[in-house]
Structure formats: structure tokens, C-alpha cells
Coordinates of C-alpha atoms and ligand atoms in Angstrom, one line a residue:
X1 CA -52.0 7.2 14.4
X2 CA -55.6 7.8 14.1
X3 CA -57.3 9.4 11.5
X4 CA -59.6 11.5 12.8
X5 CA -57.8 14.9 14.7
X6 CA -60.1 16.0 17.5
X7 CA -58.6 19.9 18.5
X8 CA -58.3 21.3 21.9
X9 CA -60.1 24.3 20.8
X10 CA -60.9 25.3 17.5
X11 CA -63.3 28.9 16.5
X12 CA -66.8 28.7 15.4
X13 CA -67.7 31.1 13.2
X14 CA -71.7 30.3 12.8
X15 CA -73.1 34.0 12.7
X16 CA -72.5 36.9 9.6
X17 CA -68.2 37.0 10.6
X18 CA -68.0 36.4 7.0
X19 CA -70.4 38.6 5.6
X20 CA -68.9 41.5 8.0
X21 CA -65.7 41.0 6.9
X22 CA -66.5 40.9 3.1
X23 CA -68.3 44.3 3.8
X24 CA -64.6 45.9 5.7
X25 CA -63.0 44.7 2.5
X26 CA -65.9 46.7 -0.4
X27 CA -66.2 49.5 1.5
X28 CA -61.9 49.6 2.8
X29 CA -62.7 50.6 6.0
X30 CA -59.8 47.5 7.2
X31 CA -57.4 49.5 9.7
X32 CA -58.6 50.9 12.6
X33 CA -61.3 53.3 12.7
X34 CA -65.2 52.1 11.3
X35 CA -68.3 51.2 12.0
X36 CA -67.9 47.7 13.2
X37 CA -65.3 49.1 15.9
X38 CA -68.2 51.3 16.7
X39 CA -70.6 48.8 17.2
X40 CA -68.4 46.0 19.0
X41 CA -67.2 48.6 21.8
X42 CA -70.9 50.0 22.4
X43 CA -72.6 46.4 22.4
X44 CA -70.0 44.7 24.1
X45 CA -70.3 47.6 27.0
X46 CA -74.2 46.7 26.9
X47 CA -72.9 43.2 27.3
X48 CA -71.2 43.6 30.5
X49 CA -73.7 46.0 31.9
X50 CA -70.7 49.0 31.7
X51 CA -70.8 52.6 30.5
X52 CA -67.4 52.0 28.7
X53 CA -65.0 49.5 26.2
X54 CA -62.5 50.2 24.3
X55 CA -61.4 47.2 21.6
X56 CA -57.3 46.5 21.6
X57 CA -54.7 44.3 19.8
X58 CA -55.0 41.4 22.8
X59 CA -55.6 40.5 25.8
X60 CA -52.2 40.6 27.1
X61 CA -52.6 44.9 26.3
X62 CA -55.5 45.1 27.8
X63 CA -54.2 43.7 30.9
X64 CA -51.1 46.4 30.3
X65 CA -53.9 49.1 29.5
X66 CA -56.0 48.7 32.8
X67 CA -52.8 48.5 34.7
X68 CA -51.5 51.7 33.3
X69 CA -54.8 53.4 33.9
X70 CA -54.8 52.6 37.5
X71 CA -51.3 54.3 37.7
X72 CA -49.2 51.1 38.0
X73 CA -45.2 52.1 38.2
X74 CA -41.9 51.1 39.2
X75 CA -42.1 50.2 43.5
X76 CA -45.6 48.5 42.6
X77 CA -46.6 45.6 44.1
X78 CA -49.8 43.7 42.2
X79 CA -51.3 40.7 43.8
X80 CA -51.7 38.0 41.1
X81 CA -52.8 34.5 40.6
X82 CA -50.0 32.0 40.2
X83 CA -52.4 29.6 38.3
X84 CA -53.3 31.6 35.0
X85 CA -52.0 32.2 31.8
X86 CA -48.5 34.5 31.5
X87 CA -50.1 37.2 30.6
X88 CA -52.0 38.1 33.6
X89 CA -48.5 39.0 34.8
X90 CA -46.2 39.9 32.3
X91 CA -47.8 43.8 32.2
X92 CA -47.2 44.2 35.7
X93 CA -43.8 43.9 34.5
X94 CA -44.1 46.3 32.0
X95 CA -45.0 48.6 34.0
X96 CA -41.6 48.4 35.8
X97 CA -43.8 46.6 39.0
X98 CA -43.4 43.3 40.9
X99 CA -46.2 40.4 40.5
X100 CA -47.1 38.6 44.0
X101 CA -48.2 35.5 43.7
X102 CA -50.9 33.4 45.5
X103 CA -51.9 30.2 45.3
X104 CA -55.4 29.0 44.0
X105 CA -58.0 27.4 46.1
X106 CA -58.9 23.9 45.7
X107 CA -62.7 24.5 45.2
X108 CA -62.5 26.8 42.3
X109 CA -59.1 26.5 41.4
X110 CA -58.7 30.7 41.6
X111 CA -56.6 32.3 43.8
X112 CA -57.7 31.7 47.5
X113 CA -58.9 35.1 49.0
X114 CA -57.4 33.9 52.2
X115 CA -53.6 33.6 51.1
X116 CA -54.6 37.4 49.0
X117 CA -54.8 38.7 52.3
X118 CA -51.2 37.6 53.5
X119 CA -50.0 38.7 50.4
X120 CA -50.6 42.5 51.5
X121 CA -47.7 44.7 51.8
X122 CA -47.5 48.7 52.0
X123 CA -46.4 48.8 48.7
X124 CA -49.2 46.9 47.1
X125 CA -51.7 48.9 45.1
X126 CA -53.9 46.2 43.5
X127 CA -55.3 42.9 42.6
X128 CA -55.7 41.0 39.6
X129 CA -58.3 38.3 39.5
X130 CA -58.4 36.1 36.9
X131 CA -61.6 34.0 36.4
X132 CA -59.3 30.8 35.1
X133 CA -60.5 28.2 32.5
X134 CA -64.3 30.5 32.9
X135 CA -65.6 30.0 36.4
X136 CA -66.1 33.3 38.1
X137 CA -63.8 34.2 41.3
X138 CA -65.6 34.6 44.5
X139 CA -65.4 38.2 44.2
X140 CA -66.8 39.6 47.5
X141 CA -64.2 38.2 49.7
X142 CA -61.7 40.2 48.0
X143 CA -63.6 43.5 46.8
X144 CA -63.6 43.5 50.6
X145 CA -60.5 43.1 51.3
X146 CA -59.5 45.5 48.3
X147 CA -62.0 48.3 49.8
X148 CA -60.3 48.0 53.8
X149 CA -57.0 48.3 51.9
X150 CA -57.8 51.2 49.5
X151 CA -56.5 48.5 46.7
X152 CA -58.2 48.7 43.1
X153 CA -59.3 45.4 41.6
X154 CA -58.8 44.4 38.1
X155 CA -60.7 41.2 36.5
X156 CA -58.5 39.5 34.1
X157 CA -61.8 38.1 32.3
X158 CA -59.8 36.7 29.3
X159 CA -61.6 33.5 29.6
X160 CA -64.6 34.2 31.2
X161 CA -67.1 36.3 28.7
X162 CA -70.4 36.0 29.9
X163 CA -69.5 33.7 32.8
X164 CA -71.9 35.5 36.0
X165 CA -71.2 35.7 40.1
X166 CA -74.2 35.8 42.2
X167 CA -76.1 37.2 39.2
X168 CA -73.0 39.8 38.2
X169 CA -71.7 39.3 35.2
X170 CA -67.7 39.2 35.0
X171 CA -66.4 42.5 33.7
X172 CA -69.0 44.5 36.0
X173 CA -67.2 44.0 39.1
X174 CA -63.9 45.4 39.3
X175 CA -62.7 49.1 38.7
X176 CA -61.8 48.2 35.0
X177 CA -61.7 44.7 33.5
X178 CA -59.9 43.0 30.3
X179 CA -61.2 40.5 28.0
X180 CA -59.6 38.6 25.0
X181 CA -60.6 37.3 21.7
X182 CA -57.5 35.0 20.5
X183 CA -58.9 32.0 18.3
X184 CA -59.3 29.0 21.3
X185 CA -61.4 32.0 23.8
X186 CA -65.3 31.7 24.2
X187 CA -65.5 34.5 21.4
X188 CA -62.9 35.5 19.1
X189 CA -61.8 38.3 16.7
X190 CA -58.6 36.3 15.6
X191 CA -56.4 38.4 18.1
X192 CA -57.6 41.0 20.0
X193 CA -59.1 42.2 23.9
X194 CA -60.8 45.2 25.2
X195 CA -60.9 47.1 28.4
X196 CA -64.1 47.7 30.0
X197 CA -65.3 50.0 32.8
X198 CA -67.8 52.3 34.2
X199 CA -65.9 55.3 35.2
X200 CA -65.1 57.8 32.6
X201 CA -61.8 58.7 33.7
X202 CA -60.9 55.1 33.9
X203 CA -61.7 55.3 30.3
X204 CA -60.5 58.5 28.8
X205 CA -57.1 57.4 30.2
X206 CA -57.5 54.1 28.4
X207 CA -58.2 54.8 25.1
X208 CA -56.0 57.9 25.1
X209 CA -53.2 55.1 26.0
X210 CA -54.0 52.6 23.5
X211 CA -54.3 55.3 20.8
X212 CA -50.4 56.7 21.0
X213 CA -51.4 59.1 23.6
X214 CA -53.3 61.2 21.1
X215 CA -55.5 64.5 23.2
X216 CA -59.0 63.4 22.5
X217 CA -59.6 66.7 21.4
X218 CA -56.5 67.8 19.6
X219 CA -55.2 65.6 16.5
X220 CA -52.1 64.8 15.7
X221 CA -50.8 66.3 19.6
X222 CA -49.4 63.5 21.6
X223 CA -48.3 64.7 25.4
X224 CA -47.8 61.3 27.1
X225 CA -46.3 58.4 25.3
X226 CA -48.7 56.2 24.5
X227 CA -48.9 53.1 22.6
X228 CA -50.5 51.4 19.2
X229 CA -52.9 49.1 20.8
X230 CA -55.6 49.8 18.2
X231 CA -57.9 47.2 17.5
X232 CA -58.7 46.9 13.1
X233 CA -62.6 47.1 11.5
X234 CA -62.4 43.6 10.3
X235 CA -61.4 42.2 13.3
X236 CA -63.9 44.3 15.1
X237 CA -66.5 42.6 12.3
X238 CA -65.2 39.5 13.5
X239 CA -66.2 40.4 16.8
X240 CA -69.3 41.8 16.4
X241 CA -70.5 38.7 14.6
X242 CA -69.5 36.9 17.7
X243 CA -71.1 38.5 20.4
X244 CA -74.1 38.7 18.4
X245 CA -74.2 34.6 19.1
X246 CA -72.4 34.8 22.5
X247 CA -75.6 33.2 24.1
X248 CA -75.8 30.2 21.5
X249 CA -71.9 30.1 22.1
X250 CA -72.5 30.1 26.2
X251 CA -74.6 27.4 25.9
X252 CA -73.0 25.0 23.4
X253 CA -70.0 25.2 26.1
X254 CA -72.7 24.7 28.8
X255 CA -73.8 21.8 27.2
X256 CA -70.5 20.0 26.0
X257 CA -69.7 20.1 29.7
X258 CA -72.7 18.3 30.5
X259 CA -71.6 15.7 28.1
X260 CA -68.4 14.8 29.8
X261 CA -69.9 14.8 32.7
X262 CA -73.0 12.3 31.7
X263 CA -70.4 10.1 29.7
X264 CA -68.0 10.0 32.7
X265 CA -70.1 10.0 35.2
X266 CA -69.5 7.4 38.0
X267 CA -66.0 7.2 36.9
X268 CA -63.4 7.7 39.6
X269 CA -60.4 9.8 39.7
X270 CA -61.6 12.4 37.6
X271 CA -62.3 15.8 38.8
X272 CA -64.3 17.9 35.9
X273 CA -64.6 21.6 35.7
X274 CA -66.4 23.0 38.7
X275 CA -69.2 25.3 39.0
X276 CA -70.2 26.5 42.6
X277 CA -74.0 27.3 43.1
X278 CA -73.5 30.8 43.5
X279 CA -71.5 30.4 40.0
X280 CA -72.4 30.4 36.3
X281 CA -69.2 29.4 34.7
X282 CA -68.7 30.3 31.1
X283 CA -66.7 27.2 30.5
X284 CA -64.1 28.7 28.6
X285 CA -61.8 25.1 28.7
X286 CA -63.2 21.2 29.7
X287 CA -60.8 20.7 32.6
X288 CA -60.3 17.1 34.2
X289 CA -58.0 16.9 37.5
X290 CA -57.1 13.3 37.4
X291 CA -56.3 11.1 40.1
X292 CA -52.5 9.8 39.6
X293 CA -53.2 6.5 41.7
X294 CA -55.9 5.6 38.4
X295 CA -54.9 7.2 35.3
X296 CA -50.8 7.7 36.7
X297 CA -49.1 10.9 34.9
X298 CA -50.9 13.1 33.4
X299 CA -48.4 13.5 30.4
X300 CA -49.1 9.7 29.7
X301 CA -52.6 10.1 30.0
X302 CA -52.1 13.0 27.0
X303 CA -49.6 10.9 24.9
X304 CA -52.3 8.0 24.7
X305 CA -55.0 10.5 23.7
X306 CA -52.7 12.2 21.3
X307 CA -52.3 8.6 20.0
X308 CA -56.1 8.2 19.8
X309 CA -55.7 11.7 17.7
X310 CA -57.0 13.4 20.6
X311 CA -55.5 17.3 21.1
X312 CA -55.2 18.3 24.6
X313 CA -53.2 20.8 26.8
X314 CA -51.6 20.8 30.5
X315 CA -53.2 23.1 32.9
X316 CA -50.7 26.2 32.9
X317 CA -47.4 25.9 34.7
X318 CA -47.9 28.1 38.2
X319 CA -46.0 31.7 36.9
X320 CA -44.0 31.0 40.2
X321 CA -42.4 28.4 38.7
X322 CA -41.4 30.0 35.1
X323 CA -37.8 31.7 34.9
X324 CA -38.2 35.2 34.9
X325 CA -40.6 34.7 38.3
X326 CA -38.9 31.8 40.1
X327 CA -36.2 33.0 41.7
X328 CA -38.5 36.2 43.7
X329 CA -40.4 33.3 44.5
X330 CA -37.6 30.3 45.5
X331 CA -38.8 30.3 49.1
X332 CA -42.7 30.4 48.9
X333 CA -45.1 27.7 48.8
X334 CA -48.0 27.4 46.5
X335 CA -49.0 23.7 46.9
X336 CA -52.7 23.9 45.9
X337 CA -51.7 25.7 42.2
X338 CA -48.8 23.2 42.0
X339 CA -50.8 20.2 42.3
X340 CA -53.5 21.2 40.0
X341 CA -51.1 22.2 37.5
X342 CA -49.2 18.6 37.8
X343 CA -52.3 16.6 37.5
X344 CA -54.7 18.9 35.4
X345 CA -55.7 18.4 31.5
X346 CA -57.9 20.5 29.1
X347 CA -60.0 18.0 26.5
X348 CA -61.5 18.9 23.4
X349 CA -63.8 22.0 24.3
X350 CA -64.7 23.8 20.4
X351 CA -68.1 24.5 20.7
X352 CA -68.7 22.7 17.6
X353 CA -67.8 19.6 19.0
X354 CA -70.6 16.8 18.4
X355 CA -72.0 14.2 21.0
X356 CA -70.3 11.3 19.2
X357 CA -66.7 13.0 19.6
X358 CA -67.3 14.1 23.3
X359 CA -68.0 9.7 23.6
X360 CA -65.2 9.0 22.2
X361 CA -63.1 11.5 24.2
X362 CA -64.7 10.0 27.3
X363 CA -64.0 6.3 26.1
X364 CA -60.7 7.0 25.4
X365 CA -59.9 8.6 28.6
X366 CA -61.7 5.7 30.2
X367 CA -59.6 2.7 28.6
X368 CA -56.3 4.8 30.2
X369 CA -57.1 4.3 33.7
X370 CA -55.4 1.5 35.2
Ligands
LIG1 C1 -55.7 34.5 26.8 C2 -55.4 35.2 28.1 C3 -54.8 36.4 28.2 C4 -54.2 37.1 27.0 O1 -54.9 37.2 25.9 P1 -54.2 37.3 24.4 O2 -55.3 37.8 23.6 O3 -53.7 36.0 24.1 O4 -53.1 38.3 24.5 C5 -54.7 37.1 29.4 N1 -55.1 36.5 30.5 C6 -55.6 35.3 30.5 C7 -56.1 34.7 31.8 C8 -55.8 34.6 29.3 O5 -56.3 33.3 29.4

């Protein structure tokens, strides 16, 4: 075993986080009401060029949040990618509705606007997007497609803060959007998300929901049930810290990626994170697609870097595929998600991470082709 542990994704906290926090703690403001909640929900609205965000517990209740505002129920159909992480579905199902699944495109690896418009049925009422591992989905395709339909469209932006599409940044684009801040995204609060959107309905409706259905202008009066969705001060300190540095955090990533691809350049079989030229990809995850006939199966390839004390992860299992989804799904075909997933592999992408250690990564992954 090796000494040195490299981790998939580890926080940097290089701005004031500390100094915000200690300042939650003198002054008690620590549950959820203060100044740095405040602060994060205004600048983080400037950020994404939107009127409105409201700061929540995770990203997985911001996706439930958005869905609820858009009137998701029971009969529902949401289209969905099957390539993402669980909880781009799991609200729909909170929400009593169905997820549909489509497969990703083999250029971008999001979902394919083409098989989004097969997926269409009478009872479908929206999209998801999800702009996976950071790299924007090729939105006008499907706000199209969403506007000849009358469907809304959500961006799942967990992993894409900052990320732009043909000069739109992610989070400016669909009717409401959801963003997280768990400890491995571009920028973290420890756990928490927020919603963002223009439209003041929209918005009311959100932060009424994540706030136990309180009337905005009556305390203590609760006619809807609502939830406790409620994002603290300190985490919001966190936050705020974060965004602060988002662009020296953007470009470390930027950077990193350039790395892998200088060290690994003219190496064959490995397919690294794309960026399209109408794209600016946030870089949320270094992705490789590795060619099986060189490196063989991908779990091998991650047991000798493990070995090496290298930390990776497998691309995410298509959600067609989990239990609670497969059997809906038994006779449907999603062959460009299901081949990424089999052959794809995050490495090392903190944005801490040092030249050296990107070498080293690519070395290793090198001496494990055949
Ligand atoms: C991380 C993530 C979420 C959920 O965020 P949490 O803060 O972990 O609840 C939702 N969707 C996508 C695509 C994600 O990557």
C-alpha cells in the first residue's frame, strides 16, 4: 500500500470560511436566519444573473423544491437523465410522479435531445436537465422542444456552478434551477443547495415550501404543509466564503484538466472530459472513458490505482438500472448511458491538487494499459 492517499475530491477552503464561521459562533446567529443567509441568497442570485435564490438543506431538496413549485403530482410524468446522480430523480418520486428516462449522448455525455423528444407523452409536464460531471447541456434543442410542448424545464445544476452555454451561465436558463454545495461539488457549504429563478411566483412558492409552509406575511400561520428545508448561518458563512473565490475555484478546475490532458496526451484509449466549443464546462469531476481493448475493466484499472493510493469513483450506475427504477424500465434501451457508465472513471479532481500529483495520477494510469 502506498503511502501517500490522493482523494477523489476533497473541499478547499482558501477564502474567510473560517473567519465567517467563528463570527456565526460570537455573535449565535448558528440556525437559520442571519446575515450570511442574507448575503449568500442575494450574491449567489447576482451570480447566476437571476432575480431570485433561496438557500436549502441539499441539493436533493432543491430538486424536490423546484419540482413542487412547478406543481409536480401524482399522474406526472418528468423526463430525466438516466446518467446522473439519484437524486435528480428521487423527488420526482416524492412528488407521487413517474421519472422517464433517456439516454445520454455520446458527445457530451447528457441526455440526447433527440431520444427527450420520443420520450413525450400527454401526461408529461417537464424536463430535468442535468449538466453531469459540469459540462453545460445543449440547452436550445430542448427549451425548444419544452416551449412546442408547453413543458417547463428545470436545470439540475448540482455540479455545474459557473459552468456557461453559448455565454449563459447554468442556472439562468430554465424556469427554476437547483444547485448543491455537499463537500466533493465545485463549491461547498458542507451540505446544502439552493433554488434559483427569475419569476417571483416561482419563488414565493419556494421559499414558502422550504420554510414549513409559513404565509410570508402572517407568522406562525401555516396553510399548506410545507417542509424544514432551511438552510443554517454558518453553513451559509461557509458558502458565502466560497462564492466569493468561485472564479479562483473555476479556474483551478480549468487548469487541473489541462494537466491530465498535457500529461496524457497522445495516449490512446482514453477519452477525458469533454468541452464542446459552444461550452465552458465547470469541470465539476476529471472524467476518463477508457478504452477496454487497452486498459481492460475499468474496476481493475481502479483497484491498481487504489493500490497506487489513488481514490477514484465509477461514473454513476444509469438510474434505469437501480431497483426501485428497473423494473418501469425492463424493456427500454439506453446503450449510450450504459456504456459510459461501464467504462467511465472520475480521478483525483480537489482543486488543491498539485502538478506533481496530477503526474503521478497520469503515470499510474499509464503503466495499467496493457
Ligand atoms: C450532488 C447532486 C445532487 C444532490 O445534491 P446533495 O446536496 O448531495 O443532496 C443532485 N443532482 C446532481 C446531479 C448531483 O450531482
Amino acid at each position: 500500500m502506498a503511502e501517500r492517499r490522493i482523494p477523489v475530491a476533497a473541499p478547499a477552503l482558501v477564502g474567510r470560511e473560517r473567519e465567517y464561521v467563528l463570527d456565526c459562533i460570537d455573535s449565535t446567529w448558528i440556525s437559520s436566519s442571519g446575515k450570511y443567509l442574507t448575503r449568500f441568497e442575494s450574491e449567489f442570485a447576482e451570480f447566476c444573473g437571476v432575480r431570485h435564490a433561496i438557500s436549502c438543506c441539499n441539493g436533493t431538496v432543491a430538486v424536490h423544491l423546484a419540482l413542487l413549485a412547478q406543481g409536480v403530482g401524482p399522474g406526472d410524468e418528468v423526463i430525466v437523465p438516466t446518467l446522473t446522480y439519484v437524486a435528480t430523480a428521487n423527488p420526482v418520486v416524492y412528488c407521487g410522479a413517474q421519472p422517464v428516462f433517456v439516454d445520454a449522448e455520446s458527445r457530451t455525455w447528457n441526455m440526447d435531445p433527440e431520444r427527450v423528444a420520443e420520450a413525450i407523452t400527454p401526461r408529461t409536464r417537464g424536463i430535468v436537465v442535468v449538466h453531469l460531471y459540469g459540462h453545460p447541456v445543449d440547452m436550445d434543442p430542448i427549451l425548444q422542444l419544452a416551449e412546442a410542448h408547453g413543458l417547463w424545464v428545470i436545470e439540475d445544476a448540482a455540479e455545474a456552478h459557473g459552468a456557461t452555454y453559448r455565454g449563459r451561465i447554468t442556472g439562468s436558463m430554465g424556469s427554476l434551477a437547483t444547485f448543491s454545495f455537499y463537500g466533493n461539488k465545485v463549491i461547498t457549504t458542507g451540505e446544502g443547495g439552493m433554488v434559483v429563478c427569475d419569476d417571483d411566483e416561482l419563488a414565493a412558492a419556494v421559499r414558502q415550501l422550504h420554510g414549513q409552509g409559513q404565509a410570508p406575511d402572517r407568522r406562525y400561520w401555516f396553510p399548506m404543509v410545507g417542509f424544514n428545508y432551511r438552510m443554517t448561518n454558518i453553513e451559509a458563512a461557509i458558502g458565502l466564503a466560497q462564492l466569493e473565490r468561485i472564479d479562483w475555484h473555476l479556474s483551478r478546475r480549468r487548469e487541473i484538466v489541462g494537466w491530465y490532458r498535457e500529461e496524457l496526451a497522445g495516449e490512446e484509449g482514453i477519452e477525458l472530459s469533454p468541452e464542446e466549443p459552444w461550452a465552458q464546462s465547470a469541470f465539476w469531476m476529471v472524467c476518463a472513458v477508457l478504452d477496454e481493448q487497452r486498459f481492460g475493466r475499468r474496476d481493475d484499472v481502479m483497484a491498481g490505482l487504489d493500490e497506487a493510493g489513488i481514490e477514484t469513483r465509477p461514473f454513476f450506475y444509469p438510474l434505469h438500472t437501480l431497483p426501485m427504477y428497473s423494473a418501469a424500465n425492463e424493456a427500454k434501451v439506453f446503450p449510450v448511458a450504459e456504456d459510459l457508465a461501464r467504462r467511465g472513471v472520475n480521478l483525483p479532481s480537489s482543486a488543491t491538487l498539485t502538478r506533481d500529483e496530477v503526474a503521478y495520477v497520469c503515470e499510474r494510469v499509464r503503466g495499467l494499459a496493457r
